[in-house]
Amino acid sequence: MQILTHLLCIALCLYLFLVSTNGTQLILVNNCRRSIWPGILGNTGKMTPNDGGFHMRSGDEVVFDVPKKWSGRIWARQNCHFNKTGQGSCDTGDCNGRLKCRGLGGKPPVTVVEMTLGTSTSPLHFYDVSLVDGFNVPVSMRPVGGGAGCGVAECDVDLNICCPSALEVKVDGKVVGCKSACLATQSAKYCCTGKFADPKTCKPTIFAHLFKAICPKAYSYAFDESSSLNRCRATRYVIIFCPPK
Ligand SMILES: *[C@@H]1O[C@H](CO)[C@@H](O)[C@H](O)[C@H]1NC(C)=O
């Protein structure tokens, strides 16, 4: 009897330990026909899982945990070539030529999955797919198992196909990325910076409207309506590159 009580106590302690320390599980899936090299950047003061970069073949799945209140961004790099020391380059999303991005972001244009998995004032998770830095690969993020109010953040259409020619980024004649108006012009007006750093003065451009029409569940410019920001509380999320339509 005493042993049983002890066992129960140990089980309870273990359970409480797991509940209090568990973070969030992220499942990355490469549903693209070709390899991708995801890049991960933890926000300031946050850890970076898997050294911030790795290779995924078509069909691969990678699972990792991030701690409570983690925030950061994940993006895909394409057509990378790295040597044995993990140095080289990618056609899109390159992080200074490194396989392991460790603290570096990806070179735009790049589709970015952004998330804040709880803060000191709220346990809610916020996540979105952003086209503010342009587009390279379709991507989606959704909670596993769903949940009340938990939406899907996604841009599931290949915007490279319908990219206005002025915004195209080409490699060997093939469009690999589509710049946002901000990226293409580097102007305060389109980037919502300086005197335009206000939703009243910074309006979506015709290109942001185009992005929004094709990918309504993604952020298309800095002050896009908050409907593209999802709020949720789940233990697992799946991020699919080239999600099925
Ligand atoms: C890998 O590439 C980097 C940068 O191009 C180069 O400096 C380095 O010597 C290369 N290492 C190997 C082992 O080839």
PDB file of C-alpha atoms and ligand atoms in Angstrom:
ATOM      1  CA  MET A   1       0.000   0.000   0.000  1.00  0.00           C
ATOM      2  CA  GLN A   2       2.777   2.353   0.972  1.00  0.00           C
ATOM      3  CA  ILE A   3       4.616   1.535  -2.246  1.00  0.00           C
ATOM      4  CA  LEU A   4       1.493   2.312  -4.246  1.00  0.00           C
ATOM      5  CA  THR A   5       1.160   5.676  -2.489  1.00  0.00           C
ATOM      6  CA  HIS A   6       4.774   6.405  -3.276  1.00  0.00           C
ATOM      7  CA  LEU A   7       4.308   5.462  -6.898  1.00  0.00           C
ATOM      8  CA  LEU A   8       1.234   7.656  -7.144  1.00  0.00           C
ATOM      9  CA  CYS A   9       3.171  10.518  -5.647  1.00  0.00           C
ATOM     10  CA  ILE A  10       6.024  10.061  -8.101  1.00  0.00           C
ATOM     11  CA  ALA A  11       3.586   9.887 -11.014  1.00  0.00           C
ATOM     12  CA  LEU A  12       1.842  13.037  -9.835  1.00  0.00           C
ATOM     13  CA  CYS A  13       5.136  14.875  -9.417  1.00  0.00           C
ATOM     14  CA  LEU A  14       6.251  13.786 -12.882  1.00  0.00           C
ATOM     15  CA  TYR A  15       2.942  14.908 -14.352  1.00  0.00           C
ATOM     16  CA  LEU A  16       3.132  18.310 -12.659  1.00  0.00           C
ATOM     17  CA  PHE A  17       6.740  18.657 -13.796  1.00  0.00           C
ATOM     18  CA  LEU A  18       5.806  17.904 -17.410  1.00  0.00           C
ATOM     19  CA  VAL A  19       2.784  20.202 -17.336  1.00  0.00           C
ATOM     20  CA  SER A  20       4.751  23.073 -15.867  1.00  0.00           C
ATOM     21  CA  THR A  21       7.767  22.771 -18.135  1.00  0.00           C
ATOM     22  CA  ASN A  22       6.339  21.638 -21.437  1.00  0.00           C
ATOM     23  CA  GLY A  23       6.528  24.072 -24.277  1.00  0.00           C
ATOM     24  CA  THR A  24       5.066  23.687 -27.717  1.00  0.00           C
ATOM     25  CA  GLN A  25       5.767  21.075 -30.327  1.00  0.00           C
ATOM     26  CA  LEU A  26       6.343  22.251 -33.889  1.00  0.00           C
ATOM     27  CA  ILE A  27       6.043  19.786 -36.744  1.00  0.00           C
ATOM     28  CA  LEU A  28       7.604  20.875 -40.035  1.00  0.00           C
ATOM     29  CA  VAL A  29       6.559  19.069 -43.222  1.00  0.00           C
ATOM     30  CA  ASN A  30       8.140  19.509 -46.633  1.00  0.00           C
ATOM     31  CA  ASN A  31       5.306  18.842 -49.053  1.00  0.00           C
ATOM     32  CA  CYS A  32       7.192  20.571 -51.879  1.00  0.00           C
ATOM     33  CA  ARG A  33       8.416  18.506 -54.811  1.00  0.00           C
ATOM     34  CA  ARG A  34      11.989  19.527 -54.104  1.00  0.00           C
ATOM     35  CA  SER A  35      14.266  19.876 -51.096  1.00  0.00           C
ATOM     36  CA  ILE A  36      14.010  22.889 -48.831  1.00  0.00           C
ATOM     37  CA  TRP A  37      16.334  24.119 -46.089  1.00  0.00           C
ATOM     38  CA  PRO A  38      14.188  25.673 -43.335  1.00  0.00           C
ATOM     39  CA  GLY A  39      15.696  28.587 -41.464  1.00  0.00           C
ATOM     40  CA  ILE A  40      14.679  29.342 -37.872  1.00  0.00           C
ATOM     41  CA  LEU A  41      15.320  32.525 -35.946  1.00  0.00           C
ATOM     42  CA  GLY A  42      14.383  32.895 -32.298  1.00  0.00           C
ATOM     43  CA  ASN A  43      13.540  36.480 -31.365  1.00  0.00           C
ATOM     44  CA  THR A  44      15.957  38.402 -29.137  1.00  0.00           C
ATOM     45  CA  GLY A  45      16.672  36.416 -25.989  1.00  0.00           C
ATOM     46  CA  LYS A  46      14.937  33.279 -27.290  1.00  0.00           C
ATOM     47  CA  MET A  47      16.629  29.999 -28.127  1.00  0.00           C
ATOM     48  CA  THR A  48      17.012  28.800 -31.702  1.00  0.00           C
ATOM     49  CA  PRO A  49      16.006  25.170 -32.319  1.00  0.00           C
ATOM     50  CA  ASN A  50      18.206  22.876 -34.447  1.00  0.00           C
ATOM     51  CA  ASP A  51      20.913  25.547 -34.773  1.00  0.00           C
ATOM     52  CA  GLY A  52      18.553  27.526 -36.980  1.00  0.00           C
ATOM     53  CA  GLY A  53      18.790  25.495 -40.146  1.00  0.00           C
ATOM     54  CA  PHE A  54      18.697  22.037 -41.702  1.00  0.00           C
ATOM     55  CA  HIS A  55      17.885  20.134 -44.858  1.00  0.00           C
ATOM     56  CA  MET A  56      14.497  18.546 -45.595  1.00  0.00           C
ATOM     57  CA  ARG A  57      13.974  16.318 -48.579  1.00  0.00           C
ATOM     58  CA  SER A  58      10.609  16.245 -50.312  1.00  0.00           C
ATOM     59  CA  GLY A  59       8.213  14.386 -47.998  1.00  0.00           C
ATOM     60  CA  ASP A  60      10.377  14.779 -44.870  1.00  0.00           C
ATOM     61  CA  GLU A  61       8.921  15.635 -41.483  1.00  0.00           C
ATOM     62  CA  VAL A  62      10.912  17.187 -38.627  1.00  0.00           C
ATOM     63  CA  VAL A  63       9.577  17.583 -35.077  1.00  0.00           C
ATOM     64  CA  PHE A  64      11.041  19.780 -32.354  1.00  0.00           C
ATOM     65  CA  ASP A  65       9.985  21.486 -29.147  1.00  0.00           C
ATOM     66  CA  VAL A  66      10.261  25.138 -28.276  1.00  0.00           C
ATOM     67  CA  PRO A  67       9.950  26.376 -24.691  1.00  0.00           C
ATOM     68  CA  LYS A  68       7.004  28.271 -23.272  1.00  0.00           C
ATOM     69  CA  LYS A  69       6.737  31.894 -24.442  1.00  0.00           C
ATOM     70  CA  TRP A  70       9.016  31.200 -27.385  1.00  0.00           C
ATOM     71  CA  SER A  71       8.785  33.643 -30.247  1.00  0.00           C
ATOM     72  CA  GLY A  72      10.480  33.631 -33.585  1.00  0.00           C
ATOM     73  CA  ARG A  73      10.209  33.051 -37.289  1.00  0.00           C
ATOM     74  CA  ILE A  74      10.587  30.149 -39.685  1.00  0.00           C
ATOM     75  CA  TRP A  75      11.069  30.277 -43.435  1.00  0.00           C
ATOM     76  CA  ALA A  76      12.131  28.025 -46.297  1.00  0.00           C
ATOM     77  CA  ARG A  77      15.327  28.300 -48.319  1.00  0.00           C
ATOM     78  CA  GLN A  78      15.474  26.825 -51.779  1.00  0.00           C
ATOM     79  CA  ASN A  79      18.109  25.333 -54.009  1.00  0.00           C
ATOM     80  CA  CYS A  80      20.914  25.498 -51.461  1.00  0.00           C
ATOM     81  CA  HIS A  81      24.423  24.199 -51.940  1.00  0.00           C
ATOM     82  CA  PHE A  82      26.593  23.795 -48.868  1.00  0.00           C
ATOM     83  CA  ASN A  83      30.018  22.275 -48.473  1.00  0.00           C
ATOM     84  CA  LYS A  84      31.175  20.017 -45.653  1.00  0.00           C
ATOM     85  CA  THR A  85      31.561  22.912 -43.242  1.00  0.00           C
ATOM     86  CA  GLY A  86      28.005  24.092 -43.911  1.00  0.00           C
ATOM     87  CA  GLN A  87      28.960  27.078 -46.026  1.00  0.00           C
ATOM     88  CA  GLY A  88      27.514  27.912 -49.413  1.00  0.00           C
ATOM     89  CA  SER A  89      24.413  29.699 -50.674  1.00  0.00           C
ATOM     90  CA  CYS A  90      20.713  29.378 -51.439  1.00  0.00           C
ATOM     91  CA  ASP A  91      18.613  30.876 -54.228  1.00  0.00           C
ATOM     92  CA  THR A  92      16.095  32.218 -51.691  1.00  0.00           C
ATOM     93  CA  GLY A  93      16.028  32.829 -47.941  1.00  0.00           C
ATOM     94  CA  ASP A  94      19.819  32.669 -47.634  1.00  0.00           C
ATOM     95  CA  CYS A  95      21.248  33.469 -44.192  1.00  0.00           C
ATOM     96  CA  ASN A  96      24.684  34.776 -45.047  1.00  0.00           C
ATOM     97  CA  GLY A  97      25.624  31.539 -46.793  1.00  0.00           C
ATOM     98  CA  ARG A  98      25.305  29.339 -43.731  1.00  0.00           C
ATOM     99  CA  LEU A  99      23.438  26.054 -43.336  1.00  0.00           C
ATOM    100  CA  LYS A 100      22.891  26.826 -39.633  1.00  0.00           C
ATOM    101  CA  CYS A 101      21.330  30.276 -39.481  1.00  0.00           C
ATOM    102  CA  ARG A 102      22.016  30.669 -35.714  1.00  0.00           C
ATOM    103  CA  GLY A 103      20.773  34.181 -35.092  1.00  0.00           C
ATOM    104  CA  LEU A 104      20.461  35.299 -38.698  1.00  0.00           C
ATOM    105  CA  GLY A 105      17.289  35.960 -40.682  1.00  0.00           C
ATOM    106  CA  GLY A 106      16.660  34.967 -44.288  1.00  0.00           C
ATOM    107  CA  LYS A 107      17.326  37.243 -47.222  1.00  0.00           C
ATOM    108  CA  PRO A 108      14.026  38.485 -48.649  1.00  0.00           C
ATOM    109  CA  PRO A 109      11.903  37.967 -50.619  1.00  0.00           C
ATOM    110  CA  VAL A 110      10.837  35.162 -48.355  1.00  0.00           C
ATOM    111  CA  THR A 111       7.515  33.903 -46.971  1.00  0.00           C
ATOM    112  CA  VAL A 112       7.815  34.068 -43.184  1.00  0.00           C
ATOM    113  CA  VAL A 113       5.919  32.132 -40.521  1.00  0.00           C
ATOM    114  CA  GLU A 114       5.899  34.279 -37.383  1.00  0.00           C
ATOM    115  CA  MET A 115       4.787  33.183 -33.940  1.00  0.00           C
ATOM    116  CA  THR A 116       4.625  34.287 -30.319  1.00  0.00           C
ATOM    117  CA  LEU A 117       3.746  31.289 -28.177  1.00  0.00           C
ATOM    118  CA  GLY A 118       2.554  33.089 -25.082  1.00  0.00           C
ATOM    119  CA  THR A 119       3.860  36.162 -23.272  1.00  0.00           C
ATOM    120  CA  SER A 120       4.247  37.193 -19.646  1.00  0.00           C
ATOM    121  CA  THR A 121       0.749  38.709 -19.779  1.00  0.00           C
ATOM    122  CA  SER A 122      -1.086  36.134 -21.925  1.00  0.00           C
ATOM    123  CA  PRO A 123      -0.917  32.366 -22.383  1.00  0.00           C
ATOM    124  CA  LEU A 124      -2.358  32.713 -25.897  1.00  0.00           C
ATOM    125  CA  HIS A 125      -0.347  31.834 -28.966  1.00  0.00           C
ATOM    126  CA  PHE A 126      -0.238  34.283 -31.866  1.00  0.00           C
ATOM    127  CA  TYR A 127       0.912  33.217 -35.323  1.00  0.00           C
ATOM    128  CA  ASP A 128       0.743  34.384 -38.890  1.00  0.00           C
ATOM    129  CA  VAL A 129       2.178  33.942 -42.358  1.00  0.00           C
ATOM    130  CA  SER A 130       3.721  37.189 -43.515  1.00  0.00           C
ATOM    131  CA  LEU A 131       4.241  38.470 -47.049  1.00  0.00           C
ATOM    132  CA  VAL A 132       5.646  41.752 -45.728  1.00  0.00           C
ATOM    133  CA  ASP A 133       9.122  40.562 -46.786  1.00  0.00           C
ATOM    134  CA  GLY A 134       7.792  39.150 -50.065  1.00  0.00           C
ATOM    135  CA  PHE A 135       7.195  35.554 -51.094  1.00  0.00           C
ATOM    136  CA  ASN A 136       9.216  32.508 -52.046  1.00  0.00           C
ATOM    137  CA  VAL A 137       7.407  29.297 -51.053  1.00  0.00           C
ATOM    138  CA  PRO A 138       3.748  28.599 -50.107  1.00  0.00           C
ATOM    139  CA  VAL A 139       3.369  27.715 -46.422  1.00  0.00           C
ATOM    140  CA  SER A 140       0.724  27.135 -43.769  1.00  0.00           C
ATOM    141  CA  MET A 141       0.592  26.880 -39.980  1.00  0.00           C
ATOM    142  CA  ARG A 142      -2.280  25.290 -38.070  1.00  0.00           C
ATOM    143  CA  PRO A 143      -2.813  23.718 -34.663  1.00  0.00           C
ATOM    144  CA  VAL A 144      -2.938  19.934 -34.561  1.00  0.00           C
ATOM    145  CA  GLY A 145      -6.418  18.862 -33.523  1.00  0.00           C
ATOM    146  CA  GLY A 146      -7.883  22.337 -33.942  1.00  0.00           C
ATOM    147  CA  GLY A 147      -9.489  24.210 -31.088  1.00  0.00           C
ATOM    148  CA  ALA A 148     -11.924  27.043 -30.525  1.00  0.00           C
ATOM    149  CA  GLY A 149     -10.870  30.164 -32.367  1.00  0.00           C
ATOM    150  CA  CYS A 150      -7.756  28.524 -33.747  1.00  0.00           C
ATOM    151  CA  GLY A 151      -7.354  29.580 -37.336  1.00  0.00           C
ATOM    152  CA  VAL A 152      -5.094  28.615 -40.195  1.00  0.00           C
ATOM    153  CA  ALA A 153      -2.357  31.014 -41.223  1.00  0.00           C
ATOM    154  CA  GLU A 154      -1.385  30.401 -44.803  1.00  0.00           C
ATOM    155  CA  CYS A 155      -0.425  31.461 -48.259  1.00  0.00           C
ATOM    156  CA  ASP A 156      -1.027  28.256 -50.184  1.00  0.00           C
ATOM    157  CA  VAL A 157      -0.737  29.669 -53.706  1.00  0.00           C
ATOM    158  CA  ASP A 158       2.534  29.990 -55.617  1.00  0.00           C
ATOM    159  CA  LEU A 159       2.677  33.785 -55.933  1.00  0.00           C
ATOM    160  CA  ASN A 160       5.778  33.473 -58.134  1.00  0.00           C
ATOM    161  CA  ILE A 161       3.482  32.481 -61.006  1.00  0.00           C
ATOM    162  CA  CYS A 162       1.439  35.680 -60.814  1.00  0.00           C
ATOM    163  CA  CYS A 163       4.189  38.029 -59.619  1.00  0.00           C
ATOM    164  CA  PRO A 164       4.214  41.431 -61.392  1.00  0.00           C
ATOM    165  CA  SER A 165       7.396  41.504 -63.488  1.00  0.00           C
ATOM    166  CA  ALA A 166       8.756  44.545 -61.616  1.00  0.00           C
ATOM    167  CA  LEU A 167       8.770  42.485 -58.407  1.00  0.00           C
ATOM    168  CA  GLU A 168      10.159  39.218 -59.740  1.00  0.00           C
ATOM    169  CA  VAL A 169      13.418  37.715 -58.506  1.00  0.00           C
ATOM    170  CA  LYS A 170      14.831  35.355 -61.115  1.00  0.00           C
ATOM    171  CA  VAL A 171      17.573  32.751 -61.020  1.00  0.00           C
ATOM    172  CA  ASP A 172      18.566  31.270 -64.375  1.00  0.00           C
ATOM    173  CA  GLY A 173      15.448  32.731 -65.958  1.00  0.00           C
ATOM    174  CA  LYS A 174      13.109  31.114 -63.433  1.00  0.00           C
ATOM    175  CA  VAL A 175      11.062  33.209 -60.977  1.00  0.00           C
ATOM    176  CA  VAL A 176      12.076  32.032 -57.485  1.00  0.00           C
ATOM    177  CA  GLY A 177      10.665  34.889 -55.433  1.00  0.00           C
ATOM    178  CA  CYS A 178       8.297  37.828 -55.543  1.00  0.00           C
ATOM    179  CA  LYS A 179       9.207  41.046 -53.756  1.00  0.00           C
ATOM    180  CA  SER A 180       6.790  43.060 -51.688  1.00  0.00           C
ATOM    181  CA  ALA A 181       6.380  46.699 -52.726  1.00  0.00           C
ATOM    182  CA  CYS A 182       8.328  47.672 -49.619  1.00  0.00           C
ATOM    183  CA  LEU A 183      11.238  45.460 -50.563  1.00  0.00           C
ATOM    184  CA  ALA A 184      11.214  46.559 -54.201  1.00  0.00           C
ATOM    185  CA  THR A 185      11.076  50.301 -53.501  1.00  0.00           C
ATOM    186  CA  GLN A 186      12.735  50.475 -50.053  1.00  0.00           C
ATOM    187  CA  SER A 187      10.593  53.536 -49.467  1.00  0.00           C
ATOM    188  CA  ALA A 188       9.045  54.660 -46.177  1.00  0.00           C
ATOM    189  CA  LYS A 189       5.691  54.998 -47.916  1.00  0.00           C
ATOM    190  CA  TYR A 190       5.521  51.315 -48.844  1.00  0.00           C
ATOM    191  CA  CYS A 191       7.370  50.013 -45.790  1.00  0.00           C
ATOM    192  CA  CYS A 192       5.178  51.916 -43.292  1.00  0.00           C
ATOM    193  CA  THR A 193       8.214  53.475 -41.633  1.00  0.00           C
ATOM    194  CA  GLY A 194       9.113  57.074 -40.769  1.00  0.00           C
ATOM    195  CA  LYS A 195       6.133  59.391 -41.171  1.00  0.00           C
ATOM    196  CA  PHE A 196       4.189  56.485 -42.662  1.00  0.00           C
ATOM    197  CA  ALA A 197       4.575  54.364 -39.525  1.00  0.00           C
ATOM    198  CA  ASP A 198       0.877  54.652 -38.814  1.00  0.00           C
ATOM    199  CA  PRO A 199      -2.127  52.688 -40.109  1.00  0.00           C
ATOM    200  CA  LYS A 200      -3.770  55.977 -41.124  1.00  0.00           C
ATOM    201  CA  THR A 201      -0.975  57.075 -43.408  1.00  0.00           C
ATOM    202  CA  CYS A 202       0.236  53.672 -44.587  1.00  0.00           C
ATOM    203  CA  LYS A 203      -2.256  52.148 -46.964  1.00  0.00           C
ATOM    204  CA  PRO A 204      -1.948  48.862 -48.849  1.00  0.00           C
ATOM    205  CA  THR A 205      -0.472  49.191 -52.323  1.00  0.00           C
ATOM    206  CA  ILE A 206      -1.973  47.660 -55.418  1.00  0.00           C
ATOM    207  CA  PHE A 207       0.510  44.808 -54.945  1.00  0.00           C
ATOM    208  CA  ALA A 208      -0.510  44.286 -51.331  1.00  0.00           C
ATOM    209  CA  HIS A 209      -4.106  44.156 -52.580  1.00  0.00           C
ATOM    210  CA  LEU A 210      -3.070  41.561 -55.137  1.00  0.00           C
ATOM    211  CA  PHE A 211      -1.258  39.462 -52.506  1.00  0.00           C
ATOM    212  CA  LYS A 212      -4.259  39.793 -50.220  1.00  0.00           C
ATOM    213  CA  ALA A 213      -6.714  38.723 -52.901  1.00  0.00           C
ATOM    214  CA  ILE A 214      -4.704  35.580 -53.636  1.00  0.00           C
ATOM    215  CA  CYS A 215      -3.640  34.806 -50.055  1.00  0.00           C
ATOM    216  CA  PRO A 216      -6.347  36.201 -47.762  1.00  0.00           C
ATOM    217  CA  LYS A 217      -5.028  34.278 -44.742  1.00  0.00           C
ATOM    218  CA  ALA A 218      -1.627  35.957 -44.820  1.00  0.00           C
ATOM    219  CA  TYR A 219      -0.302  39.364 -43.794  1.00  0.00           C
ATOM    220  CA  SER A 220       0.331  41.383 -46.932  1.00  0.00           C
ATOM    221  CA  TYR A 221       1.676  44.657 -45.532  1.00  0.00           C
ATOM    222  CA  ALA A 222       2.738  46.129 -42.214  1.00  0.00           C
ATOM    223  CA  PHE A 223      -0.696  47.350 -41.123  1.00  0.00           C
ATOM    224  CA  ASP A 224      -2.804  44.628 -42.645  1.00  0.00           C
ATOM    225  CA  GLU A 225      -6.066  43.929 -40.824  1.00  0.00           C
ATOM    226  CA  SER A 226      -5.609  41.866 -37.711  1.00  0.00           C
ATOM    227  CA  SER A 227      -7.813  39.099 -39.121  1.00  0.00           C
ATOM    228  CA  SER A 228      -4.684  37.497 -40.550  1.00  0.00           C
ATOM    229  CA  LEU A 229      -3.281  37.138 -37.025  1.00  0.00           C
ATOM    230  CA  ASN A 230      -4.408  33.930 -35.385  1.00  0.00           C
ATOM    231  CA  ARG A 231      -4.880  33.391 -31.672  1.00  0.00           C
ATOM    232  CA  CYS A 232      -4.832  29.932 -30.208  1.00  0.00           C
ATOM    233  CA  ARG A 233      -3.669  27.722 -27.381  1.00  0.00           C
ATOM    234  CA  ALA A 234      -2.539  24.347 -28.654  1.00  0.00           C
ATOM    235  CA  THR A 235       0.252  21.990 -27.668  1.00  0.00           C
ATOM    236  CA  ARG A 236       1.247  21.136 -31.238  1.00  0.00           C
ATOM    237  CA  TYR A 237       1.303  23.018 -34.525  1.00  0.00           C
ATOM    238  CA  VAL A 238       2.069  21.764 -37.985  1.00  0.00           C
ATOM    239  CA  ILE A 239       3.862  23.986 -40.485  1.00  0.00           C
ATOM    240  CA  ILE A 240       3.590  22.690 -44.037  1.00  0.00           C
ATOM    241  CA  PHE A 241       5.697  24.025 -46.890  1.00  0.00           C
ATOM    242  CA  CYS A 242       3.757  23.763 -50.188  1.00  0.00           C
ATOM    243  CA  PRO A 243       0.556  22.785 -48.335  1.00  0.00           C
ATOM    244  CA  PRO A 244      -2.026  20.769 -50.287  1.00  0.00           C
ATOM    245  CA  LYS A 245      -4.922  22.924 -51.489  1.00  0.00           C
TER     246      LYS A 245
HETATM  247  C1  LIG B   1      33.443  25.848 -47.626  1.00  0.00           C
HETATM  248  O1  LIG B   1      33.097  27.089 -48.246  1.00  0.00           O
HETATM  249  C2  LIG B   1      33.714  28.218 -47.639  1.00  0.00           C
HETATM  250  C3  LIG B   1      33.126  29.468 -48.303  1.00  0.00           C
HETATM  251  O2  LIG B   1      33.057  29.350 -49.675  1.00  0.00           O
HETATM  252  C4  LIG B   1      35.216  28.115 -47.783  1.00  0.00           C
HETATM  253  O3  LIG B   1      35.836  29.255 -47.188  1.00  0.00           O
HETATM  254  C5  LIG B   1      35.682  26.847 -47.087  1.00  0.00           C
HETATM  255  O4  LIG B   1      37.071  26.676 -47.270  1.00  0.00           O
HETATM  256  C6  LIG B   1      34.938  25.633 -47.638  1.00  0.00           C
HETATM  257  N1  LIG B   1      35.295  24.471 -46.859  1.00  0.00           N
HETATM  258  C7  LIG B   1      35.517  23.258 -47.416  1.00  0.00           C
HETATM  259  C8  LIG B   1      35.879  22.165 -46.473  1.00  0.00           C
HETATM  260  O5  LIG B   1      35.444  23.059 -48.609  1.00  0.00           O
END
